[in-house]
Each structure stands twice: as C-alpha cells, then as structure tokens.
Amino acid sequence: MASGKRDPQPGDLIEINRGIYRHWALYLGDGYVLNVTPVDEGAPSLLVSTMSIFTRKAKVKKQLLKEVVENNDWKVNNKYDQSHTPLPVKEIIQHAELYIDMEVPYDVLSKNCEHFVTMLRYGEGVSDQAKIAIGSMLAVGAVAVASTVLVGLLRGKSREKEY
C-alpha cells in the first residue's frame, strides 16, 4: 500500500483509478475485497468493463486487494456517506459474502461496479461516473442535434440565395 493512504476497514468502498474509468470494490477485511469481474475469469482487469458491456453479465469475486489494484492508484472513498447512511458493517459483509462467485447483471449506466458496491454499503446502488457518462452522452447528443439543425438552416438559406 502506498504511503499516506488510510488502511481500509471492512465495509469501505475502494476506488481504483484505471485511467479512463474508475473500478470499485468493497473491502471485506484481511486484505480481501469483493468486486465484479468479467465472466471470462482469464481476462485482464483492464477489460472488466469492456467485456461486461458486451456480455451484460459479470461475476462477483472475492480477491486480494493487491491483485485487483495491480499497479493502479487506489484509495478508500466512502464519498456517498454524506448523502446516504451506511448499513451496519456486519450486515454489509454478510450480504456481500452471499454474492461470492455469483453471476450478476451488468450495465455500464445502471448496474456497474460502483452501483454494485454502493448497493452493498448503503442498500441503494449509486454511481457518479454513470451520471457523468449519461450527462456527457446527452451533451454530445444535444450538440449533434444543434449542429444538424444549423447545417439544415444554412443549407436552406444558401438554397434561397441560389434561386
């Protein structure tokens, strides 16, 4: 563990920086986390979200934190504690352990790794990165529509001048 990080406690959310996205896990204790992985267990962790997008399924695994993190930066991040009340730790861990080795539905926008671990911690799945992705898609869509309308208007005006 890098210096300056606080030691995770059972029930903590672990945020792992994978570069283009954040992978989330739930700390169980004794160096282990629970996280969703591709159904194909042989796939590298970088492909977790990509593979799960296409299969729409993920497998819940209990793994050592250091194996899940690999060479990526990570931190304890219980960022929703201000807006959601965490369940009792014993309840979080008991509920989490029921999922070990189960296949679960996976969807980047509504059932991703962050939704999964926040559901365990708070009883409700929450994902800021999904909200940001949805907002970005809406913004891109709005720009595309506005561009199409503008091009249509410009074409219409240029046609008027030609006649």
Short mmCIF file of C-alpha atoms in Angstrom, two decimals:
data_model
loop_
_atom_site.label_atom_id
_atom_site.label_comp_id
_atom_site.label_asym_id
_atom_site.label_seq_id
_atom_site.Cartn_x
_atom_site.Cartn_y
_atom_site.Cartn_z
CA MET A 1 0.00 0.00 0.00
CA ALA A 2 1.32 3.46 -0.88
CA SER A 3 2.22 5.73 2.00
CA GLY A 4 -0.38 8.29 3.00
CA LYS A 5 -3.35 6.03 2.37
CA ARG A 6 -5.52 5.16 5.29
CA ASP A 7 -5.95 1.45 5.92
CA PRO A 8 -9.30 0.24 4.62
CA GLN A 9 -11.82 -1.02 7.13
CA PRO A 10 -14.45 -3.72 6.46
CA GLY A 11 -17.33 -2.21 4.51
CA ASP A 12 -15.24 0.59 2.95
CA LEU A 13 -15.54 1.41 -0.73
CA ILE A 14 -12.28 1.15 -2.66
CA GLU A 15 -11.88 3.35 -5.75
CA ILE A 16 -9.26 2.13 -8.24
CA ASN A 17 -8.07 4.53 -10.92
CA ARG A 18 -7.86 2.58 -14.20
CA GLY A 19 -7.13 5.68 -16.26
CA ILE A 20 -10.24 6.09 -18.40
CA TYR A 21 -12.59 4.83 -15.72
CA ARG A 22 -12.77 4.01 -12.01
CA HIS A 23 -13.20 0.44 -10.84
CA TRP A 24 -14.89 -0.04 -7.47
CA ALA A 25 -14.58 -2.79 -4.87
CA LEU A 26 -15.86 -3.36 -1.34
CA TYR A 27 -13.30 -4.06 1.36
CA LEU A 28 -14.14 -7.25 3.28
CA GLY A 29 -11.17 -7.32 5.67
CA ASP A 30 -7.89 -9.24 5.96
CA GLY A 31 -6.67 -7.81 2.63
CA TYR A 32 -9.69 -9.03 0.62
CA VAL A 33 -12.21 -7.14 -1.50
CA LEU A 34 -15.37 -8.09 -3.32
CA ASN A 35 -15.73 -6.80 -6.88
CA VAL A 36 -17.36 -7.57 -10.20
CA THR A 37 -15.16 -9.11 -12.89
CA PRO A 38 -15.71 -10.33 -16.44
CA VAL A 39 -17.48 -13.66 -16.69
CA ASP A 40 -14.32 -14.82 -18.51
CA GLU A 41 -12.04 -15.17 -15.48
CA GLY A 42 -8.88 -15.24 -17.59
CA ALA A 43 -9.36 -11.69 -18.87
CA PRO A 44 -7.05 -8.89 -17.66
CA SER A 45 -8.66 -6.39 -15.30
CA LEU A 46 -8.38 -3.60 -17.89
CA LEU A 47 -11.05 -5.43 -19.88
CA VAL A 48 -13.50 -5.83 -17.00
CA SER A 49 -15.92 -3.11 -18.05
CA THR A 50 -15.41 -3.64 -21.78
CA MET A 51 -16.16 -7.37 -21.68
CA SER A 52 -19.02 -6.95 -19.24
CA ILE A 53 -20.62 -4.34 -21.53
CA PHE A 54 -20.97 -6.90 -24.29
CA THR A 55 -21.96 -9.90 -22.17
CA ARG A 56 -24.21 -7.79 -19.89
CA LYS A 57 -23.09 -10.12 -17.08
CA ALA A 58 -20.33 -10.00 -14.52
CA LYS A 59 -19.05 -12.40 -11.88
CA VAL A 60 -18.63 -11.37 -8.27
CA LYS A 61 -15.22 -12.35 -6.94
CA LYS A 62 -13.51 -12.26 -3.57
CA GLN A 63 -9.89 -11.34 -4.30
CA LEU A 64 -6.90 -9.84 -2.59
CA LEU A 65 -6.95 -6.05 -2.82
CA LYS A 66 -3.39 -6.02 -4.16
CA GLU A 67 -4.38 -8.37 -7.01
CA VAL A 68 -7.37 -6.23 -8.00
CA VAL A 69 -5.42 -2.98 -7.78
CA GLU A 70 -2.37 -4.28 -9.68
CA ASN A 71 -0.20 -1.22 -10.45
CA ASN A 72 -3.06 1.29 -10.36
CA ASP A 73 -3.62 4.07 -7.82
CA TRP A 74 -6.39 3.43 -5.34
CA LYS A 75 -7.98 4.95 -2.26
CA VAL A 76 -10.70 4.39 0.30
CA ASN A 77 -13.59 6.53 -0.94
CA ASN A 78 -16.84 6.41 1.01
CA LYS A 79 -17.92 9.56 -0.82
CA TYR A 80 -21.64 8.89 -0.52
CA ASP A 81 -21.58 8.78 3.31
CA GLN A 82 -22.67 12.46 3.35
CA SER A 83 -25.87 11.68 1.43
CA HIS A 84 -26.52 8.00 2.29
CA THR A 85 -26.38 6.23 5.64
CA PRO A 86 -24.10 3.17 5.55
CA LEU A 87 -25.65 -0.06 6.74
CA PRO A 88 -24.10 -1.73 9.82
CA VAL A 89 -20.71 -3.23 8.88
CA LYS A 90 -21.72 -6.75 9.92
CA GLU A 91 -24.78 -6.54 7.63
CA ILE A 92 -22.68 -5.18 4.72
CA ILE A 93 -20.18 -8.03 4.97
CA GLN A 94 -22.81 -10.78 5.44
CA HIS A 95 -24.79 -9.54 2.45
CA ALA A 96 -21.62 -9.15 0.36
CA GLU A 97 -20.45 -12.69 1.05
CA LEU A 98 -23.72 -14.08 -0.32
CA TYR A 99 -22.66 -12.80 -3.77
CA ILE A 100 -19.25 -14.51 -3.94
CA ASP A 101 -18.90 -16.42 -7.26
CA MET A 102 -22.39 -15.39 -8.44
CA GLU A 103 -23.12 -14.02 -11.90
CA VAL A 104 -24.92 -10.69 -11.74
CA PRO A 105 -26.45 -8.41 -14.41
CA TYR A 106 -24.06 -5.72 -15.66
CA ASP A 107 -24.78 -2.47 -17.44
CA VAL A 108 -22.36 0.46 -17.54
CA LEU A 109 -25.08 3.03 -16.93
CA SER A 110 -27.35 1.31 -14.41
CA LYS A 111 -25.65 -1.78 -12.90
CA ASN A 112 -21.90 -1.18 -12.95
CA CYS A 113 -19.22 -1.99 -10.36
CA GLU A 114 -19.89 1.25 -8.45
CA HIS A 115 -23.65 0.55 -8.33
CA PHE A 116 -22.89 -2.93 -7.02
CA VAL A 117 -20.65 -1.94 -4.10
CA THR A 118 -22.76 1.07 -3.11
CA MET A 119 -25.82 -1.18 -3.06
CA LEU A 120 -23.97 -3.37 -0.55
CA ARG A 121 -22.81 -0.42 1.60
CA TYR A 122 -25.97 1.70 1.53
CA GLY A 123 -28.76 -0.58 0.34
CA GLU A 124 -29.02 1.54 -2.83
CA GLY A 125 -26.87 1.50 -5.96
CA VAL A 126 -25.35 4.88 -6.81
CA SER A 127 -22.78 5.80 -9.47
CA ASP A 128 -21.46 9.29 -10.16
CA GLN A 129 -19.44 8.03 -13.12
CA ALA A 130 -22.64 6.67 -14.69
CA LYS A 131 -24.36 10.05 -14.12
CA ILE A 132 -21.39 11.82 -15.70
CA ALA A 133 -21.43 9.41 -18.66
CA ILE A 134 -25.17 9.93 -19.17
CA GLY A 135 -24.70 13.71 -18.95
CA SER A 136 -21.86 13.57 -21.46
CA MET A 137 -23.95 11.48 -23.85
CA LEU A 138 -26.82 13.95 -23.54
CA ALA A 139 -24.47 16.87 -24.14
CA VAL A 140 -22.96 15.18 -27.21
CA GLY A 141 -26.46 14.37 -28.45
CA ALA A 142 -27.58 17.99 -27.96
CA VAL A 143 -24.53 19.27 -29.85
CA ALA A 144 -25.22 16.79 -32.67
CA VAL A 145 -28.87 17.89 -32.91
CA ALA A 146 -27.92 21.57 -32.80
CA SER A 147 -25.28 21.01 -35.49
CA THR A 148 -27.76 19.19 -37.69
CA VAL A 149 -30.32 21.97 -37.29
CA LEU A 150 -27.69 24.65 -38.00
CA VAL A 151 -26.45 22.83 -41.11
CA GLY A 152 -30.06 22.47 -42.27
CA LEU A 153 -30.71 26.17 -41.73
CA LEU A 154 -27.53 27.16 -43.55
CA ARG A 155 -28.34 24.87 -46.45
CA GLY A 156 -31.85 26.31 -46.58
CA LYS A 157 -30.51 29.89 -46.68
CA SER A 158 -27.94 29.01 -49.34
CA ARG A 159 -30.68 27.46 -51.48
CA GLU A 160 -32.77 30.60 -51.10
CA LYS A 161 -29.87 32.69 -52.43
CA GLU A 162 -29.37 30.36 -55.40
CA TYR A 163 -32.93 30.82 -56.66
#
